[in-house]
JSON list of C-alpha atoms in Angstrom, two decimals:
[
{"chain": "A", "resi": 9, "resn": "UNK", "atom": "CA", "xyz": [115.36, 169.20, 65.76]},
{"chain": "A", "resi": 10, "resn": "UNK", "atom": "CA", "xyz": [118.55, 167.13, 65.95]},
{"chain": "A", "resi": 11, "resn": "UNK", "atom": "CA", "xyz": [119.35, 168.03, 62.33]},
{"chain": "A", "resi": 12, "resn": "UNK", "atom": "CA", "xyz": [119.08, 171.75, 63.10]},
{"chain": "A", "resi": 13, "resn": "UNK", "atom": "CA", "xyz": [121.27, 171.41, 66.20]},
{"chain": "A", "resi": 14, "resn": "UNK", "atom": "CA", "xyz": [123.85, 169.46, 64.22]},
{"chain": "A", "resi": 15, "resn": "UNK", "atom": "CA", "xyz": [123.84, 172.08, 61.43]},
{"chain": "A", "resi": 16, "resn": "UNK", "atom": "CA", "xyz": [124.34, 174.86, 64.00]},
{"chain": "A", "resi": 17, "resn": "UNK", "atom": "CA", "xyz": [127.16, 172.88, 65.58]},
{"chain": "A", "resi": 18, "resn": "UNK", "atom": "CA", "xyz": [128.90, 172.47, 62.21]},
{"chain": "A", "resi": 19, "resn": "UNK", "atom": "CA", "xyz": [128.74, 176.22, 61.58]},
{"chain": "A", "resi": 20, "resn": "UNK", "atom": "CA", "xyz": [130.15, 177.01, 65.02]},
{"chain": "A", "resi": 21, "resn": "UNK", "atom": "CA", "xyz": [132.84, 174.36, 64.61]},
{"chain": "A", "resi": 22, "resn": "UNK", "atom": "CA", "xyz": [133.96, 175.71, 61.22]},
{"chain": "A", "resi": 23, "resn": "UNK", "atom": "CA", "xyz": [134.29, 179.22, 62.65]},
{"chain": "A", "resi": 24, "resn": "UNK", "atom": "CA", "xyz": [136.14, 178.02, 65.77]},
{"chain": "A", "resi": 25, "resn": "UNK", "atom": "CA", "xyz": [138.48, 175.75, 63.80]},
{"chain": "A", "resi": 26, "resn": "UNK", "atom": "CA", "xyz": [139.34, 178.63, 61.49]},
{"chain": "A", "resi": 27, "resn": "UNK", "atom": "CA", "xyz": [140.16, 180.83, 64.49]},
{"chain": "A", "resi": 28, "resn": "UNK", "atom": "CA", "xyz": [142.20, 178.04, 66.09]},
{"chain": "A", "resi": 29, "resn": "UNK", "atom": "CA", "xyz": [144.14, 177.40, 62.89]},
{"chain": "A", "resi": 30, "resn": "UNK", "atom": "CA", "xyz": [144.94, 181.13, 62.60]},
{"chain": "A", "resi": 31, "resn": "UNK", "atom": "CA", "xyz": [146.06, 181.47, 66.23]},
{"chain": "A", "resi": 32, "resn": "UNK", "atom": "CA", "xyz": [148.15, 178.30, 66.13]},
{"chain": "A", "resi": 33, "resn": "UNK", "atom": "CA", "xyz": [149.69, 179.04, 62.76]},
{"chain": "A", "resi": 34, "resn": "UNK", "atom": "CA", "xyz": [150.63, 182.57, 63.88]},
{"chain": "A", "resi": 35, "resn": "UNK", "atom": "CA", "xyz": [152.16, 181.18, 67.08]},
{"chain": "A", "resi": 36, "resn": "UNK", "atom": "CA", "xyz": [154.21, 178.44, 65.46]},
{"chain": "A", "resi": 37, "resn": "UNK", "atom": "CA", "xyz": [155.22, 180.64, 62.49]},
{"chain": "A", "resi": 38, "resn": "UNK", "atom": "CA", "xyz": [156.48, 183.35, 64.86]},
{"chain": "A", "resi": 39, "resn": "UNK", "atom": "CA", "xyz": [158.60, 180.75, 66.67]},
{"chain": "A", "resi": 40, "resn": "UNK", "atom": "CA", "xyz": [160.18, 179.72, 63.37]},
{"chain": "A", "resi": 41, "resn": "UNK", "atom": "CA", "xyz": [160.82, 183.36, 62.36]},
{"chain": "A", "resi": 42, "resn": "UNK", "atom": "CA", "xyz": [162.49, 184.12, 65.70]},
{"chain": "A", "resi": 43, "resn": "UNK", "atom": "CA", "xyz": [164.73, 181.06, 65.41]},
{"chain": "A", "resi": 44, "resn": "UNK", "atom": "CA", "xyz": [163.06, 179.14, 68.21]},
{"chain": "A", "resi": 45, "resn": "UNK", "atom": "CA", "xyz": [162.56, 175.43, 67.97]},
{"chain": "A", "resi": 46, "resn": "UNK", "atom": "CA", "xyz": [159.08, 174.32, 67.02]},
{"chain": "A", "resi": 47, "resn": "UNK", "atom": "CA", "xyz": [158.28, 171.47, 69.39]},
{"chain": "A", "resi": 48, "resn": "UNK", "atom": "CA", "xyz": [157.84, 168.12, 67.77]},
{"chain": "A", "resi": 49, "resn": "UNK", "atom": "CA", "xyz": [155.50, 165.59, 69.32]},
{"chain": "A", "resi": 50, "resn": "UNK", "atom": "CA", "xyz": [157.04, 162.17, 69.74]},
{"chain": "A", "resi": 51, "resn": "UNK", "atom": "CA", "xyz": [154.42, 159.58, 68.83]},
{"chain": "A", "resi": 52, "resn": "UNK", "atom": "CA", "xyz": [155.30, 155.90, 69.00]},
{"chain": "A", "resi": 53, "resn": "UNK", "atom": "CA", "xyz": [153.01, 154.82, 66.14]},
{"chain": "A", "resi": 54, "resn": "UNK", "atom": "CA", "xyz": [154.14, 157.70, 63.92]},
{"chain": "A", "resi": 55, "resn": "UNK", "atom": "CA", "xyz": [157.70, 156.56, 64.48]},
{"chain": "A", "resi": 56, "resn": "UNK", "atom": "CA", "xyz": [156.98, 152.96, 63.50]},
{"chain": "A", "resi": 57, "resn": "UNK", "atom": "CA", "xyz": [154.37, 153.29, 60.76]},
{"chain": "A", "resi": 58, "resn": "UNK", "atom": "CA", "xyz": [154.78, 154.60, 57.21]},
{"chain": "A", "resi": 59, "resn": "UNK", "atom": "CA", "xyz": [154.10, 158.23, 56.40]},
{"chain": "A", "resi": 60, "resn": "UNK", "atom": "CA", "xyz": [151.35, 158.56, 53.77]},
{"chain": "A", "resi": 61, "resn": "UNK", "atom": "CA", "xyz": [150.09, 162.10, 54.32]},
{"chain": "A", "resi": 62, "resn": "UNK", "atom": "CA", "xyz": [149.27, 162.48, 50.62]},
{"chain": "A", "resi": 63, "resn": "UNK", "atom": "CA", "xyz": [146.48, 159.90, 51.04]},
{"chain": "A", "resi": 64, "resn": "UNK", "atom": "CA", "xyz": [144.49, 161.83, 53.64]},
{"chain": "A", "resi": 65, "resn": "UNK", "atom": "CA", "xyz": [141.62, 162.37, 51.17]},
{"chain": "A", "resi": 66, "resn": "UNK", "atom": "CA", "xyz": [141.39, 158.59, 50.73]},
{"chain": "A", "resi": 67, "resn": "UNK", "atom": "CA", "xyz": [141.25, 158.28, 54.52]},
{"chain": "A", "resi": 68, "resn": "UNK", "atom": "CA", "xyz": [138.38, 160.81, 54.60]},
{"chain": "A", "resi": 69, "resn": "UNK", "atom": "CA", "xyz": [136.47, 158.83, 51.94]},
{"chain": "A", "resi": 70, "resn": "UNK", "atom": "CA", "xyz": [136.96, 155.54, 53.80]},
{"chain": "A", "resi": 71, "resn": "UNK", "atom": "CA", "xyz": [135.77, 157.16, 57.03]},
{"chain": "A", "resi": 72, "resn": "UNK", "atom": "CA", "xyz": [132.66, 158.59, 55.37]},
{"chain": "A", "resi": 73, "resn": "UNK", "atom": "CA", "xyz": [132.01, 155.30, 53.56]},
{"chain": "A", "resi": 74, "resn": "UNK", "atom": "CA", "xyz": [131.89, 153.43, 56.85]},
{"chain": "A", "resi": 75, "resn": "UNK", "atom": "CA", "xyz": [129.26, 155.81, 58.19]},
{"chain": "A", "resi": 76, "resn": "UNK", "atom": "CA", "xyz": [127.22, 155.91, 54.95]},
{"chain": "A", "resi": 77, "resn": "UNK", "atom": "CA", "xyz": [125.08, 152.82, 55.76]},
{"chain": "A", "resi": 78, "resn": "UNK", "atom": "CA", "xyz": [123.74, 154.73, 58.77]},
{"chain": "A", "resi": 79, "resn": "UNK", "atom": "CA", "xyz": [121.56, 156.78, 56.39]},
{"chain": "A", "resi": 80, "resn": "UNK", "atom": "CA", "xyz": [119.53, 153.66, 55.56]},
{"chain": "A", "resi": 81, "resn": "UNK", "atom": "CA", "xyz": [118.35, 153.39, 59.18]},
{"chain": "A", "resi": 82, "resn": "UNK", "atom": "CA", "xyz": [116.62, 156.68, 60.11]},
{"chain": "A", "resi": 83, "resn": "UNK", "atom": "CA", "xyz": [115.96, 155.77, 63.76]},
{"chain": "A", "resi": 84, "resn": "UNK", "atom": "CA", "xyz": [119.54, 154.64, 64.29]},
{"chain": "A", "resi": 85, "resn": "UNK", "atom": "CA", "xyz": [120.84, 157.64, 62.34]},
{"chain": "A", "resi": 86, "resn": "UNK", "atom": "CA", "xyz": [118.99, 160.09, 64.61]},
{"chain": "A", "resi": 87, "resn": "UNK", "atom": "CA", "xyz": [120.41, 158.38, 67.68]},
{"chain": "A", "resi": 88, "resn": "UNK", "atom": "CA", "xyz": [123.84, 158.45, 66.05]},
{"chain": "A", "resi": 89, "resn": "UNK", "atom": "CA", "xyz": [123.56, 162.21, 65.46]},
{"chain": "A", "resi": 90, "resn": "UNK", "atom": "CA", "xyz": [122.50, 162.80, 69.08]},
{"chain": "A", "resi": 91, "resn": "UNK", "atom": "CA", "xyz": [125.51, 160.88, 70.39]},
{"chain": "A", "resi": 92, "resn": "UNK", "atom": "CA", "xyz": [127.83, 162.42, 67.82]},
{"chain": "A", "resi": 93, "resn": "UNK", "atom": "CA", "xyz": [126.67, 165.92, 68.74]},
{"chain": "A", "resi": 94, "resn": "UNK", "atom": "CA", "xyz": [127.57, 165.32, 72.40]},
{"chain": "A", "resi": 95, "resn": "UNK", "atom": "CA", "xyz": [130.93, 163.81, 71.42]},
{"chain": "A", "resi": 96, "resn": "UNK", "atom": "CA", "xyz": [131.74, 166.65, 69.03]},
{"chain": "A", "resi": 97, "resn": "UNK", "atom": "CA", "xyz": [130.81, 169.33, 71.56]},
{"chain": "A", "resi": 98, "resn": "UNK", "atom": "CA", "xyz": [133.35, 167.73, 73.93]},
{"chain": "A", "resi": 99, "resn": "UNK", "atom": "CA", "xyz": [135.81, 167.48, 71.04]},
{"chain": "A", "resi": 100, "resn": "UNK", "atom": "CA", "xyz": [135.43, 171.15, 70.16]},
{"chain": "A", "resi": 101, "resn": "UNK", "atom": "CA", "xyz": [136.28, 172.19, 73.71]},
{"chain": "A", "resi": 102, "resn": "UNK", "atom": "CA", "xyz": [139.16, 169.71, 73.93]},
{"chain": "A", "resi": 103, "resn": "UNK", "atom": "CA", "xyz": [140.94, 170.61, 70.70]},
{"chain": "A", "resi": 104, "resn": "UNK", "atom": "CA", "xyz": [140.83, 174.30, 71.54]},
{"chain": "A", "resi": 105, "resn": "UNK", "atom": "CA", "xyz": [142.32, 173.90, 75.04]},
{"chain": "A", "resi": 106, "resn": "UNK", "atom": "CA", "xyz": [145.77, 172.75, 73.98]},
{"chain": "A", "resi": 107, "resn": "UNK", "atom": "CA", "xyz": [146.93, 173.26, 70.43]},
{"chain": "A", "resi": 108, "resn": "UNK", "atom": "CA", "xyz": [149.58, 170.74, 69.44]},
{"chain": "A", "resi": 109, "resn": "UNK", "atom": "CA", "xyz": [151.94, 171.35, 66.51]},
{"chain": "A", "resi": 110, "resn": "UNK", "atom": "CA", "xyz": [150.57, 170.45, 63.11]},
{"chain": "A", "resi": 111, "resn": "UNK", "atom": "CA", "xyz": [152.07, 167.79, 60.90]},
{"chain": "A", "resi": 112, "resn": "UNK", "atom": "CA", "xyz": [154.82, 169.35, 58.77]},
{"chain": "A", "resi": 113, "resn": "UNK", "atom": "CA", "xyz": [152.98, 168.54, 55.53]},
{"chain": "A", "resi": 114, "resn": "UNK", "atom": "CA", "xyz": [149.69, 170.12, 56.57]},
{"chain": "A", "resi": 115, "resn": "UNK", "atom": "CA", "xyz": [149.15, 173.55, 55.01]},
{"chain": "A", "resi": 116, "resn": "UNK", "atom": "CA", "xyz": [146.71, 175.91, 56.70]},
{"chain": "A", "resi": 117, "resn": "UNK", "atom": "CA", "xyz": [144.34, 177.11, 53.99]},
{"chain": "A", "resi": 118, "resn": "UNK", "atom": "CA", "xyz": [142.41, 180.33, 54.03]},
{"chain": "A", "resi": 119, "resn": "UNK", "atom": "CA", "xyz": [139.23, 178.38, 54.69]},
{"chain": "A", "resi": 120, "resn": "UNK", "atom": "CA", "xyz": [139.36, 175.28, 56.83]},
{"chain": "A", "resi": 121, "resn": "UNK", "atom": "CA", "xyz": [136.91, 172.54, 56.07]},
{"chain": "A", "resi": 122, "resn": "UNK", "atom": "CA", "xyz": [134.77, 170.50, 58.41]},
{"chain": "A", "resi": 123, "resn": "UNK", "atom": "CA", "xyz": [136.95, 167.44, 57.81]},
{"chain": "A", "resi": 124, "resn": "UNK", "atom": "CA", "xyz": [140.37, 168.96, 57.36]},
{"chain": "A", "resi": 125, "resn": "UNK", "atom": "CA", "xyz": [142.19, 171.35, 59.65]},
{"chain": "A", "resi": 126, "resn": "UNK", "atom": "CA", "xyz": [145.82, 171.29, 60.70]},
{"chain": "A", "resi": 127, "resn": "UNK", "atom": "CA", "xyz": [145.56, 171.76, 64.45]},
{"chain": "A", "resi": 128, "resn": "UNK", "atom": "CA", "xyz": [142.58, 169.60, 65.45]},
{"chain": "A", "resi": 129, "resn": "UNK", "atom": "CA", "xyz": [144.66, 167.26, 67.59]},
{"chain": "A", "resi": 130, "resn": "UNK", "atom": "CA", "xyz": [144.03, 165.61, 70.99]},
{"chain": "A", "resi": 131, "resn": "UNK", "atom": "CA", "xyz": [140.70, 164.10, 69.90]},
{"chain": "A", "resi": 132, "resn": "UNK", "atom": "CA", "xyz": [140.14, 162.36, 66.55]},
{"chain": "A", "resi": 133, "resn": "UNK", "atom": "CA", "xyz": [136.86, 163.19, 64.85]},
{"chain": "A", "resi": 134, "resn": "UNK", "atom": "CA", "xyz": [137.49, 160.54, 62.18]},
{"chain": "A", "resi": 135, "resn": "UNK", "atom": "CA", "xyz": [137.78, 157.87, 64.85]},
{"chain": "A", "resi": 136, "resn": "UNK", "atom": "CA", "xyz": [134.71, 159.18, 66.71]},
{"chain": "A", "resi": 137, "resn": "UNK", "atom": "CA", "xyz": [132.56, 159.02, 63.57]},
{"chain": "A", "resi": 138, "resn": "UNK", "atom": "CA", "xyz": [133.41, 155.40, 62.89]},
{"chain": "A", "resi": 139, "resn": "UNK", "atom": "CA", "xyz": [133.66, 154.13, 66.47]},
{"chain": "A", "resi": 140, "resn": "UNK", "atom": "CA", "xyz": [130.18, 155.42, 67.36]},
{"chain": "A", "resi": 141, "resn": "UNK", "atom": "CA", "xyz": [128.78, 154.02, 64.11]},
{"chain": "A", "resi": 142, "resn": "UNK", "atom": "CA", "xyz": [130.43, 150.66, 64.81]},
{"chain": "A", "resi": 143, "resn": "UNK", "atom": "CA", "xyz": [128.91, 150.53, 68.31]},
{"chain": "A", "resi": 144, "resn": "UNK", "atom": "CA", "xyz": [125.44, 151.20, 66.90]},
{"chain": "A", "resi": 145, "resn": "UNK", "atom": "CA", "xyz": [125.93, 148.77, 64.00]},
{"chain": "A", "resi": 146, "resn": "UNK", "atom": "CA", "xyz": [126.82, 145.95, 66.41]},
{"chain": "A", "resi": 147, "resn": "UNK", "atom": "CA", "xyz": [124.06, 146.85, 68.88]},
{"chain": "A", "resi": 148, "resn": "UNK", "atom": "CA", "xyz": [121.46, 146.72, 66.09]},
{"chain": "A", "resi": 149, "resn": "UNK", "atom": "CA", "xyz": [122.81, 143.57, 64.44]},
{"chain": "A", "resi": 150, "resn": "UNK", "atom": "CA", "xyz": [123.89, 145.36, 61.26]},
{"chain": "A", "resi": 151, "resn": "UNK", "atom": "CA", "xyz": [127.48, 144.07, 61.41]},
{"chain": "A", "resi": 152, "resn": "UNK", "atom": "CA", "xyz": [129.34, 141.53, 63.51]},
{"chain": "A", "resi": 153, "resn": "UNK", "atom": "CA", "xyz": [131.72, 142.54, 66.26]},
{"chain": "A", "resi": 154, "resn": "UNK", "atom": "CA", "xyz": [134.62, 141.40, 64.05]},
{"chain": "A", "resi": 155, "resn": "UNK", "atom": "CA", "xyz": [133.51, 143.63, 61.19]},
{"chain": "A", "resi": 156, "resn": "UNK", "atom": "CA", "xyz": [133.12, 146.55, 63.59]},
{"chain": "A", "resi": 157, "resn": "UNK", "atom": "CA", "xyz": [136.60, 146.01, 65.03]},
{"chain": "A", "resi": 158, "resn": "UNK", "atom": "CA", "xyz": [138.01, 145.85, 61.50]},
{"chain": "A", "resi": 159, "resn": "UNK", "atom": "CA", "xyz": [136.28, 149.11, 60.56]},
{"chain": "A", "resi": 160, "resn": "UNK", "atom": "CA", "xyz": [137.65, 150.88, 63.61]},
{"chain": "A", "resi": 161, "resn": "UNK", "atom": "CA", "xyz": [141.17, 149.51, 63.08]},
{"chain": "A", "resi": 162, "resn": "UNK", "atom": "CA", "xyz": [141.23, 150.62, 59.42]},
{"chain": "A", "resi": 163, "resn": "UNK", "atom": "CA", "xyz": [140.24, 154.17, 60.37]},
{"chain": "A", "resi": 164, "resn": "UNK", "atom": "CA", "xyz": [142.70, 154.22, 63.28]},
{"chain": "A", "resi": 165, "resn": "UNK", "atom": "CA", "xyz": [145.55, 153.05, 61.05]},
{"chain": "A", "resi": 166, "resn": "UNK", "atom": "CA", "xyz": [144.54, 155.58, 58.39]},
{"chain": "A", "resi": 167, "resn": "UNK", "atom": "CA", "xyz": [144.57, 158.42, 60.93]},
{"chain": "A", "resi": 168, "resn": "UNK", "atom": "CA", "xyz": [148.09, 157.47, 61.99]},
{"chain": "A", "resi": 169, "resn": "UNK", "atom": "CA", "xyz": [149.71, 156.82, 58.59]},
{"chain": "A", "resi": 170, "resn": "UNK", "atom": "CA", "xyz": [148.24, 159.98, 57.04]},
{"chain": "A", "resi": 171, "resn": "UNK", "atom": "CA", "xyz": [149.44, 161.88, 60.12]},
{"chain": "A", "resi": 172, "resn": "UNK", "atom": "CA", "xyz": [145.96, 163.32, 60.61]},
{"chain": "A", "resi": 173, "resn": "UNK", "atom": "CA", "xyz": [146.18, 162.39, 64.29]},
{"chain": "A", "resi": 174, "resn": "UNK", "atom": "CA", "xyz": [148.49, 161.27, 67.03]},
{"chain": "A", "resi": 175, "resn": "UNK", "atom": "CA", "xyz": [147.94, 158.01, 68.90]},
{"chain": "A", "resi": 176, "resn": "UNK", "atom": "CA", "xyz": [146.65, 159.88, 71.96]},
{"chain": "A", "resi": 177, "resn": "UNK", "atom": "CA", "xyz": [143.96, 161.46, 69.76]},
{"chain": "A", "resi": 178, "resn": "UNK", "atom": "CA", "xyz": [142.55, 158.02, 69.03]},
{"chain": "A", "resi": 179, "resn": "UNK", "atom": "CA", "xyz": [142.70, 156.97, 72.67]},
{"chain": "A", "resi": 180, "resn": "UNK", "atom": "CA", "xyz": [140.90, 160.11, 73.88]},
{"chain": "A", "resi": 181, "resn": "UNK", "atom": "CA", "xyz": [138.28, 159.62, 71.17]},
{"chain": "A", "resi": 182, "resn": "UNK", "atom": "CA", "xyz": [137.79, 155.99, 72.22]},
{"chain": "A", "resi": 183, "resn": "UNK", "atom": "CA", "xyz": [137.32, 156.97, 75.88]},
{"chain": "A", "resi": 184, "resn": "UNK", "atom": "CA", "xyz": [134.94, 159.86, 75.25]},
{"chain": "A", "resi": 185, "resn": "UNK", "atom": "CA", "xyz": [132.85, 157.93, 72.71]},
{"chain": "A", "resi": 186, "resn": "UNK", "atom": "CA", "xyz": [132.58, 154.96, 75.06]},
{"chain": "A", "resi": 187, "resn": "UNK", "atom": "CA", "xyz": [131.48, 157.15, 77.97]},
{"chain": "A", "resi": 188, "resn": "UNK", "atom": "CA", "xyz": [128.96, 159.07, 75.86]},
{"chain": "A", "resi": 189, "resn": "UNK", "atom": "CA", "xyz": [127.59, 155.84, 74.36]},
{"chain": "A", "resi": 190, "resn": "UNK", "atom": "CA", "xyz": [127.20, 154.25, 77.81]},
{"chain": "A", "resi": 191, "resn": "UNK", "atom": "CA", "xyz": [125.69, 157.29, 79.50]},
{"chain": "A", "resi": 192, "resn": "UNK", "atom": "CA", "xyz": [123.50, 158.82, 76.81]},
{"chain": "A", "resi": 193, "resn": "UNK", "atom": "CA", "xyz": [122.06, 155.79, 75.03]}
]
C-alpha cells in the first residue's frame, strides 16, 4: 500500500512542480521584460562557498547513493517511505506557498523531473532523503553517528555549492524531518 501511495504522490508532485515552474517562470520572465528588477536572494553560504552548478547531476547521484542501502532492508525501507511520504507532502505544500527566484543557471525545461526543478526552494528534498535515511541507519545500527553526520554534511554542502538550494531550505528540511521522525516513528 505504501508503494502505491508513494507512486501517486510522485505523479501529483511532478504535475504540481511543472505548474509551479510555469507560473514562476512566467512571473519572473515578465519582470525582466518590463525592466523590473528580479529579486536576488542573499544567502550567506552561497556568498562564501564556490559555485559548482554544473555538478548538480553528481550531487543527485551522491544523494541517491546514500539512500541506496535502504533497499537491502525491506522493513526499514517501508518505514522510510512512510516517513518520507509525510515529509514530502509537507514539502509539496511548502514549496508552492512562496516561490523564490531560481538560480540564474537553472533552465526551466518543458518537462520537469522528480529530482530537478528550478523553483523548488524553501525545503530541500535532497536533504530530506538523506537526513531521514541517516536517522534510520543510526537507529538500526547500520552506520555510526559520525558516518551519518558525514553523509548529511556532504549532501548539505552539495546542495549549496550546486545552488540547488538556499541555506534556509536545508534548515527547514532538518526541522520538518526531525519532527516527522519523532512524531510518526
